[in-house]
């Protein structure tokens, strides 16, 4: 992350579960969950694309009992749960056309990943991944990111329980926050674009601004100068896959830290944990969050890099942006050689138990599908968000 000036405004975005790209992420992850419940060693790289009245799955899947997974049924269940249930809008769970071109994983890839022991398991691809944490919020996430996601989660709840019946599933929110001395001090701008039924724009703007003020007011960051832009084009009725095509993995900044920190470019959804694009990014977040929670720094970013088929990382780097409470070299030593974290692909999957979503020995409610709405990080209930290494880190830092 480039160094920011002390006083600056930063903006992060969130998108709802009804956004076309998020529809795709959820279908891909629901299919991943189904295969892992049948076979915890399944290799899944499932992509989804959506458009008007169309859902398509492409990619590679190798698993035992793979014929028992009905991907078309899963796709329809996901779309129904999101709320696309009106055929007249051009995209509905019970009317869309479904196409699948899924096939087995390439043996050339498999020979680099599958090994006799977890210690030897190679990375499923080359690349670099990042994890980030900051103590500016209780979620150890940037304020811009946390509050943009939270606002859309609230609107989704009000849509689904019928309190605002004219809301439809597709929406975006954008939050700009003034930082001073590295800490959030004021929300300067709130942008909400929400798909609705055809109702007067005055009602939409009044209702959504009232909701946003109520939610964001609890942060203590609203001011008399905070600006609100609600459906600024004046009309947002045509939305979802009819308003824009969707593809898995196009919301990588929404999925991570809202533009704060770095990104290696790899997407998450639809990938089993042998793909380090996903699992190593989760593990890097896990390590960074525990380091910050242990009090070693106010901010921490970890980069890890891999070569396909190789177990040992090519490199691990840590940066605290000048906020370290002990020498960064000591933090790096704890991270890489302290016996607390193990970034080898097979070992990090074992450490976080990433092959067992709910229904296959995991804590109730833990699924990959649930991870992909409103950010993969900063929400409790996922193994990469646990703070179970804090005491070991503090002991190592003494």
Short mmCIF file of C-alpha atoms in Angstrom, two decimals:
data_model
loop_
_atom_site.label_atom_id
_atom_site.label_comp_id
_atom_site.label_asym_id
_atom_site.label_seq_id
_atom_site.Cartn_x
_atom_site.Cartn_y
_atom_site.Cartn_z
CA UNK A 1 0.00 0.00 0.00
CA UNK A 2 1.37 3.40 -0.91
CA UNK A 3 1.91 5.77 1.99
CA UNK A 4 -1.05 8.12 2.46
CA UNK A 5 -0.77 11.69 3.66
CA UNK A 6 -1.81 12.23 7.27
CA UNK A 7 -5.09 14.00 6.43
CA UNK A 8 -6.93 12.48 3.51
CA UNK A 9 -10.29 11.10 2.33
CA UNK A 10 -10.52 7.42 1.40
CA UNK A 11 -13.45 5.65 -0.27
CA UNK A 12 -14.56 2.01 -0.27
CA UNK A 13 -17.43 0.26 -2.04
CA UNK A 14 -19.75 -2.62 -1.25
CA UNK A 15 -22.16 -4.49 -3.50
CA UNK A 16 -25.19 -6.51 -2.45
CA UNK A 17 -25.86 -10.20 -2.89
CA UNK A 18 -28.14 -9.29 -5.81
CA UNK A 19 -25.38 -7.61 -7.82
CA UNK A 20 -24.81 -9.70 -11.00
CA UNK A 21 -21.21 -10.52 -10.10
CA UNK A 22 -22.25 -11.53 -6.59
CA UNK A 23 -24.99 -13.78 -7.97
CA UNK A 24 -22.18 -15.59 -9.78
CA UNK A 25 -19.93 -15.75 -6.72
CA UNK A 26 -22.71 -17.30 -4.65
CA UNK A 27 -23.62 -19.92 -7.24
CA UNK A 28 -19.95 -20.89 -7.64
CA UNK A 29 -19.43 -21.14 -3.88
CA UNK A 30 -22.67 -23.06 -3.31
CA UNK A 31 -21.48 -25.62 -5.86
CA UNK A 32 -18.08 -25.75 -4.10
CA UNK A 33 -19.80 -26.35 -0.75
CA UNK A 34 -21.83 -29.22 -2.24
CA UNK A 35 -18.76 -30.99 -3.60
CA UNK A 36 -16.73 -30.56 -0.41
CA UNK A 37 -19.56 -32.08 1.64
CA UNK A 38 -19.30 -35.20 -0.53
CA UNK A 39 -15.52 -35.25 -0.84
CA UNK A 40 -13.24 -33.10 1.31
CA UNK A 41 -10.46 -33.61 -1.24
CA UNK A 42 -12.53 -32.35 -4.18
CA UNK A 43 -10.74 -30.09 -6.62
CA UNK A 44 -13.12 -27.36 -7.73
CA UNK A 45 -12.64 -24.34 -9.97
CA UNK A 46 -16.21 -23.39 -10.80
CA UNK A 47 -16.98 -20.20 -12.72
CA UNK A 48 -20.43 -18.72 -13.28
CA UNK A 49 -21.71 -16.19 -15.79
CA UNK A 50 -25.19 -14.64 -15.79
CA UNK A 51 -27.19 -12.48 -18.17
CA UNK A 52 -30.84 -11.90 -19.04
CA UNK A 53 -32.66 -15.16 -18.25
CA UNK A 54 -29.37 -17.11 -18.35
CA UNK A 55 -26.99 -18.87 -15.93
CA UNK A 56 -23.89 -20.66 -17.22
CA UNK A 57 -21.32 -22.74 -15.32
CA UNK A 58 -17.88 -23.47 -16.71
CA UNK A 59 -14.71 -24.78 -15.10
CA UNK A 60 -13.05 -27.88 -13.72
CA UNK A 61 -14.26 -30.25 -11.01
CA UNK A 62 -12.82 -33.57 -9.91
CA UNK A 63 -14.46 -35.34 -6.98
CA UNK A 64 -15.86 -38.64 -5.81
CA UNK A 65 -19.62 -39.04 -6.35
CA UNK A 66 -19.58 -35.92 -8.54
CA UNK A 67 -22.63 -37.06 -10.50
CA UNK A 68 -24.79 -36.67 -7.38
CA UNK A 69 -24.40 -32.87 -7.38
CA UNK A 70 -27.21 -31.16 -9.29
CA UNK A 71 -25.59 -27.86 -10.25
CA UNK A 72 -28.72 -26.57 -12.01
CA UNK A 73 -30.79 -27.12 -8.86
CA UNK A 74 -28.15 -25.36 -6.75
CA UNK A 75 -28.10 -22.38 -9.10
CA UNK A 76 -31.89 -22.03 -8.92
CA UNK A 77 -31.90 -22.27 -5.12
CA UNK A 78 -29.27 -19.53 -4.85
CA UNK A 79 -31.12 -17.18 -7.20
CA UNK A 80 -34.38 -17.80 -5.33
CA UNK A 81 -32.74 -17.09 -1.96
CA UNK A 82 -31.28 -13.83 -3.28
CA UNK A 83 -34.76 -12.68 -4.25
CA UNK A 84 -34.96 -12.84 -8.04
CA UNK A 85 -38.47 -14.26 -8.21
CA UNK A 86 -40.30 -12.10 -10.77
CA UNK A 87 -40.22 -13.53 -14.31
CA UNK A 88 -41.49 -10.23 -15.73
CA UNK A 89 -38.21 -8.60 -14.70
CA UNK A 90 -36.32 -10.89 -17.10
CA UNK A 91 -34.41 -12.98 -14.55
CA UNK A 92 -36.09 -15.36 -12.13
CA UNK A 93 -35.05 -18.56 -10.37
CA UNK A 94 -37.82 -20.60 -12.00
CA UNK A 95 -37.47 -19.38 -15.59
CA UNK A 96 -33.81 -18.80 -16.43
CA UNK A 97 -32.03 -21.03 -18.96
CA UNK A 98 -29.18 -23.08 -17.50
CA UNK A 99 -26.06 -24.26 -19.33
CA UNK A 100 -23.18 -26.29 -17.84
CA UNK A 101 -19.77 -26.93 -19.38
CA UNK A 102 -18.05 -28.23 -16.24
CA UNK A 103 -15.38 -30.91 -16.71
CA UNK A 104 -12.57 -32.66 -14.81
CA UNK A 105 -9.41 -30.99 -13.53
CA UNK A 106 -6.35 -31.14 -15.76
CA UNK A 107 -3.98 -33.97 -14.68
CA UNK A 108 -1.07 -31.58 -15.34
CA UNK A 109 -2.30 -29.38 -12.50
CA UNK A 110 -3.26 -32.26 -10.26
CA UNK A 111 0.22 -33.83 -10.28
CA UNK A 112 1.64 -30.67 -8.71
CA UNK A 113 -0.98 -30.44 -5.98
CA UNK A 114 -1.75 -33.97 -4.82
CA UNK A 115 1.10 -35.44 -2.76
CA UNK A 116 1.42 -38.21 -0.17
CA UNK A 117 1.44 -35.86 2.84
CA UNK A 118 0.00 -32.45 3.67
CA UNK A 119 3.52 -31.18 4.33
CA UNK A 120 4.46 -31.96 0.72
CA UNK A 121 1.30 -30.65 -0.95
CA UNK A 122 2.18 -28.14 -3.62
CA UNK A 123 0.49 -24.84 -4.36
CA UNK A 124 -2.34 -25.06 -6.88
CA UNK A 125 -0.97 -22.09 -8.80
CA UNK A 126 1.74 -19.48 -8.76
CA UNK A 127 1.05 -15.95 -7.58
CA UNK A 128 1.14 -13.64 -4.59
CA UNK A 129 -1.53 -13.11 -1.96
CA UNK A 130 -2.04 -10.43 0.68
CA UNK A 131 -3.61 -10.27 4.12
CA UNK A 132 -4.33 -7.05 6.01
CA UNK A 133 -5.59 -5.92 9.40
CA UNK A 134 -5.99 -2.61 11.21
CA UNK A 135 -7.18 -1.77 14.71
CA UNK A 136 -9.25 1.21 13.57
CA UNK A 137 -12.43 -0.88 14.03
CA UNK A 138 -13.36 -3.79 16.30
CA UNK A 139 -13.51 -6.00 13.21
CA UNK A 140 -9.83 -5.21 12.54
CA UNK A 141 -10.93 -3.87 9.15
CA UNK A 142 -10.90 -0.42 7.51
CA UNK A 143 -13.85 1.73 8.58
CA UNK A 144 -14.78 2.55 4.99
CA UNK A 145 -15.15 -1.12 4.20
CA UNK A 146 -16.95 -2.16 7.39
CA UNK A 147 -19.62 0.53 7.23
CA UNK A 148 -20.30 0.22 3.48
CA UNK A 149 -20.89 -3.52 3.93
CA UNK A 150 -22.97 -2.98 7.04
CA UNK A 151 -25.25 -0.49 5.31
CA UNK A 152 -26.04 -2.90 2.47
CA UNK A 153 -26.59 -5.79 4.89
CA UNK A 154 -29.19 -3.67 6.69
CA UNK A 155 -30.95 -2.76 3.43
CA UNK A 156 -31.00 -6.43 2.40
CA UNK A 157 -32.62 -7.31 5.73
CA UNK A 158 -35.29 -4.62 5.27
CA UNK A 159 -35.93 -5.85 1.72
CA UNK A 160 -36.27 -9.49 2.70
CA UNK A 161 -38.50 -8.92 5.73
CA UNK A 162 -40.80 -6.68 3.70
CA UNK A 163 -40.25 -3.45 5.65
CA UNK A 164 -39.33 -1.71 2.39
CA UNK A 165 -41.29 -3.75 -0.12
CA UNK A 166 -40.23 -1.78 -3.19
CA UNK A 167 -36.53 -2.69 -2.87
CA UNK A 168 -35.13 -5.26 -5.31
CA UNK A 169 -31.94 -7.31 -4.89
CA UNK A 170 -29.30 -5.34 -6.85
CA UNK A 171 -27.52 -2.51 -5.01
CA UNK A 172 -24.23 -0.74 -4.33
CA UNK A 173 -22.99 1.50 -1.54
CA UNK A 174 -19.95 3.74 -1.39
CA UNK A 175 -18.52 5.42 1.69
CA UNK A 176 -15.93 8.20 1.86
CA UNK A 177 -14.21 8.79 5.19
CA UNK A 178 -11.85 11.55 6.32
CA UNK A 179 -8.73 10.19 8.01
CA UNK A 180 -6.52 12.33 10.21
CA UNK A 181 -3.33 10.91 11.70
CA UNK A 182 -4.28 7.45 10.44
CA UNK A 183 -7.64 7.35 12.24
CA UNK A 184 -11.17 7.79 10.79
CA UNK A 185 -12.66 11.09 11.94
CA UNK A 186 -15.71 11.81 9.74
CA UNK A 187 -17.88 10.33 7.01
CA UNK A 188 -17.83 12.86 4.18
CA UNK A 189 -20.00 11.18 1.53
CA UNK A 190 -22.49 8.32 1.31
CA UNK A 191 -23.60 6.94 -2.07
CA UNK A 192 -26.36 4.33 -2.42
CA UNK A 193 -27.62 2.99 -5.72
CA UNK A 194 -30.43 0.51 -5.08
CA UNK A 195 -32.65 -1.30 -7.54
CA UNK A 196 -36.33 -0.66 -6.81
CA UNK A 197 -39.74 -1.15 -8.22
CA UNK A 198 -41.05 1.86 -10.13
CA UNK A 199 -41.90 4.20 -7.25
CA UNK A 200 -41.31 7.97 -6.89
CA UNK A 201 -37.64 8.87 -6.48
CA UNK A 202 -38.51 11.31 -3.69
CA UNK A 203 -39.81 8.43 -1.56
CA UNK A 204 -36.76 6.29 -2.29
CA UNK A 205 -34.33 9.06 -1.37
CA UNK A 206 -36.19 9.98 1.79
CA UNK A 207 -36.45 6.38 3.02
CA UNK A 208 -32.89 5.30 2.23
CA UNK A 209 -31.26 8.44 3.60
CA UNK A 210 -33.20 8.02 6.83
CA UNK A 211 -32.02 4.41 7.12
CA UNK A 212 -28.42 5.35 6.29
CA UNK A 213 -28.40 8.16 8.85
CA UNK A 214 -29.78 5.86 11.52
CA UNK A 215 -27.17 3.16 10.86
CA UNK A 216 -24.16 5.40 10.29
CA UNK A 217 -25.11 7.70 13.15
CA UNK A 218 -24.06 4.95 15.55
CA UNK A 219 -20.49 5.21 14.26
CA UNK A 220 -20.08 8.72 15.62
CA UNK A 221 -18.62 9.78 12.27
CA UNK A 222 -21.59 11.55 10.69
CA UNK A 223 -21.39 15.36 10.59
CA UNK A 224 -23.59 18.22 9.45
CA UNK A 225 -21.51 18.30 6.28
CA UNK A 226 -21.94 14.62 5.32
CA UNK A 227 -23.37 14.43 1.81
CA UNK A 228 -25.86 11.77 0.65
CA UNK A 229 -26.38 10.65 -2.95
CA UNK A 230 -29.29 8.20 -3.25
CA UNK A 231 -29.99 6.71 -6.70
CA UNK A 232 -28.29 9.74 -8.26
CA UNK A 233 -29.37 8.91 -11.85
CA UNK A 234 -33.00 9.23 -10.74
CA UNK A 235 -34.13 5.71 -11.66
CA UNK A 236 -32.80 2.19 -11.03
CA UNK A 237 -35.54 -0.30 -11.95
CA UNK A 238 -33.77 -2.51 -14.49
CA UNK A 239 -31.08 -4.28 -12.52
CA UNK A 240 -29.46 -7.57 -11.73
CA UNK A 241 -28.41 -9.77 -14.66
CA UNK A 242 -30.84 -7.89 -16.92
CA UNK A 243 -29.11 -4.58 -16.24
CA UNK A 244 -25.56 -5.92 -16.50
CA UNK A 245 -23.89 -9.27 -17.12
CA UNK A 246 -22.19 -10.94 -14.17
CA UNK A 247 -19.08 -13.11 -13.84
CA UNK A 248 -17.45 -14.87 -10.88
CA UNK A 249 -14.51 -13.07 -9.31
CA UNK A 250 -14.99 -9.51 -10.56
CA UNK A 251 -15.39 -7.92 -7.12
CA UNK A 252 -11.96 -8.69 -5.66
CA UNK A 253 -11.58 -5.31 -3.93
CA UNK A 254 -15.08 -5.46 -2.43
CA UNK A 255 -14.22 -8.98 -1.26
CA UNK A 256 -11.06 -7.90 0.57
CA UNK A 257 -10.18 -4.52 2.11
CA UNK A 258 -12.01 -1.96 0.01
CA UNK A 259 -8.89 -0.74 -1.77
CA UNK A 260 -6.77 -0.31 1.35
CA UNK A 261 -3.74 -2.55 1.25
CA UNK A 262 -2.47 -4.49 -1.76
CA UNK A 263 -4.06 -7.23 -3.86
CA UNK A 264 -2.41 -10.07 -5.75
CA UNK A 265 -5.17 -10.18 -8.38
CA UNK A 266 -6.65 -13.60 -7.61
CA UNK A 267 -10.36 -14.07 -6.96
CA UNK A 268 -11.82 -16.35 -4.28
CA UNK A 269 -15.24 -17.77 -5.11
CA UNK A 270 -15.67 -21.19 -6.70
CA UNK A 271 -12.15 -22.31 -5.76
CA UNK A 272 -11.39 -25.15 -3.36
CA UNK A 273 -8.69 -24.45 -0.74
CA UNK A 274 -5.91 -26.13 -2.71
CA UNK A 275 -6.00 -22.92 -4.73
CA UNK A 276 -3.74 -20.57 -2.80
CA UNK A 277 -5.43 -17.58 -4.42
CA UNK A 278 -8.09 -18.21 -1.83
CA UNK A 279 -6.61 -20.21 1.03
CA UNK A 280 -3.35 -18.28 1.37
CA UNK A 281 -5.20 -14.95 1.24
CA UNK A 282 -7.39 -16.22 4.07
CA UNK A 283 -4.36 -17.38 6.03
CA UNK A 284 -2.51 -14.10 5.50
CA UNK A 285 -5.55 -12.25 6.86
CA UNK A 286 -5.63 -14.67 9.81
CA UNK A 287 -1.99 -14.00 10.60
CA UNK A 288 -2.23 -10.23 10.15
CA UNK A 289 -5.34 -9.99 12.33
CA UNK A 290 -3.75 -11.98 15.15
CA UNK A 291 -0.56 -9.90 14.98
CA UNK A 292 -2.53 -6.65 15.26
CA UNK A 293 -4.81 -8.05 17.98
CA UNK A 294 -1.69 -9.07 19.92
CA UNK A 295 -0.66 -5.41 19.95
CA UNK A 296 2.45 -5.75 17.79
CA UNK A 297 1.26 -3.07 15.34
CA UNK A 298 -1.73 -0.85 14.55
CA UNK A 299 -1.73 -2.00 10.94
CA UNK A 300 -0.20 -5.05 9.29
CA UNK A 301 -0.01 -6.32 5.72
CA UNK A 302 1.44 -9.71 4.84
CA UNK A 303 2.44 -10.82 1.35
CA UNK A 304 3.10 -14.47 0.52
CA UNK A 305 4.15 -15.84 -2.89
CA UNK A 306 4.07 -19.37 -4.34
CA UNK A 307 5.20 -21.44 -7.32
CA UNK A 308 2.78 -24.03 -8.69
CA UNK A 309 3.49 -27.49 -7.34
CA UNK A 310 5.94 -26.24 -4.68
CA UNK A 311 5.12 -26.47 -0.97
CA UNK A 312 7.45 -23.86 0.50
CA UNK A 313 6.45 -20.23 -0.19
CA UNK A 314 8.78 -18.30 -2.48
CA UNK A 315 8.66 -15.36 -0.08
CA UNK A 316 6.83 -13.93 2.91
CA UNK A 317 6.91 -10.19 3.61
CA UNK A 318 5.42 -8.13 6.42
CA UNK A 319 4.79 -4.38 6.55
CA UNK A 320 3.33 -2.35 9.42
CA UNK A 321 3.39 1.10 7.73
CA UNK A 322 5.39 2.60 10.57
CA UNK A 323 2.97 1.45 13.30
CA UNK A 324 5.02 -1.42 14.76
CA UNK A 325 5.42 -1.53 18.55
CA UNK A 326 8.47 -3.78 18.27
CA UNK A 327 11.04 -3.96 15.44
CA UNK A 328 9.51 -5.19 12.17
CA UNK A 329 12.36 -7.68 11.89
CA UNK A 330 11.13 -9.29 15.13
CA UNK A 331 7.56 -9.44 13.78
CA UNK A 332 8.82 -11.08 10.58
CA UNK A 333 10.76 -13.61 12.63
CA UNK A 334 7.65 -14.50 14.64
CA UNK A 335 5.62 -14.80 11.45
CA UNK A 336 8.03 -16.99 9.52
CA UNK A 337 10.00 -18.93 12.11
CA UNK A 338 8.06 -18.69 15.36
CA UNK A 339 6.30 -22.04 14.98
CA UNK A 340 2.92 -20.26 15.17
CA UNK A 341 2.02 -20.04 11.48
CA UNK A 342 2.78 -22.44 8.62
CA UNK A 343 2.20 -21.04 5.13
CA UNK A 344 2.73 -24.32 3.27
CA UNK A 345 -0.50 -24.93 1.28
CA UNK A 346 -1.41 -28.23 2.89
CA UNK A 347 -0.63 -27.04 6.40
CA UNK A 348 -2.56 -23.77 6.26
CA UNK A 349 -5.60 -25.66 4.96
CA UNK A 350 -5.25 -28.06 7.90
CA UNK A 351 -4.74 -25.22 10.40
CA UNK A 352 -7.97 -23.49 9.37
CA UNK A 353 -9.83 -26.73 8.45
CA UNK A 354 -10.78 -25.21 5.10
CA UNK A 355 -11.99 -28.42 3.46
CA UNK A 356 -14.94 -28.82 5.84
CA UNK A 357 -17.75 -26.29 5.35
CA UNK A 358 -20.95 -26.74 7.37
CA UNK A 359 -22.50 -30.15 7.00
CA UNK A 360 -19.12 -31.91 6.93
CA UNK A 361 -17.82 -31.62 10.45
CA UNK A 362 -17.46 -27.83 10.55
CA UNK A 363 -19.05 -25.37 12.98
CA UNK A 364 -22.73 -24.82 12.24
CA UNK A 365 -23.31 -22.06 9.73
CA UNK A 366 -19.82 -22.01 8.18
CA UNK A 367 -20.00 -22.21 4.37
CA UNK A 368 -18.05 -20.75 1.49
CA UNK A 369 -21.27 -19.39 0.03
CA UNK A 370 -21.84 -17.31 3.16
CA UNK A 371 -18.30 -15.95 2.99
CA UNK A 372 -18.75 -14.21 -0.35
CA UNK A 373 -21.42 -11.62 0.58
CA UNK A 374 -20.37 -8.28 2.13
CA UNK A 375 -16.67 -9.08 2.23
CA UNK A 376 -14.76 -12.26 3.03
CA UNK A 377 -13.09 -10.58 6.01
CA UNK A 378 -14.21 -8.82 9.16
CA UNK A 379 -17.22 -11.01 9.94
CA UNK A 380 -17.25 -13.56 12.75
CA UNK A 381 -17.94 -17.25 12.24
CA UNK A 382 -15.18 -18.04 9.75
CA UNK A 383 -11.98 -19.85 10.79
CA UNK A 384 -9.68 -17.21 9.28
CA UNK A 385 -11.26 -14.62 11.60
CA UNK A 386 -10.41 -16.47 14.82
CA UNK A 387 -8.09 -14.78 17.33
CA UNK A 388 -6.59 -17.98 18.70
CA UNK A 389 -2.91 -17.13 18.11
CA UNK A 390 -2.79 -13.90 20.12
CA UNK A 391 -1.30 -15.32 23.30
CA UNK A 392 1.31 -17.35 21.43
CA UNK A 393 2.33 -14.21 19.51
CA UNK A 394 2.62 -12.15 22.71
CA UNK A 395 4.74 -14.85 24.30
CA UNK A 396 7.03 -14.99 21.27
CA UNK A 397 7.36 -11.18 21.27
CA UNK A 398 8.62 -11.02 24.88
#
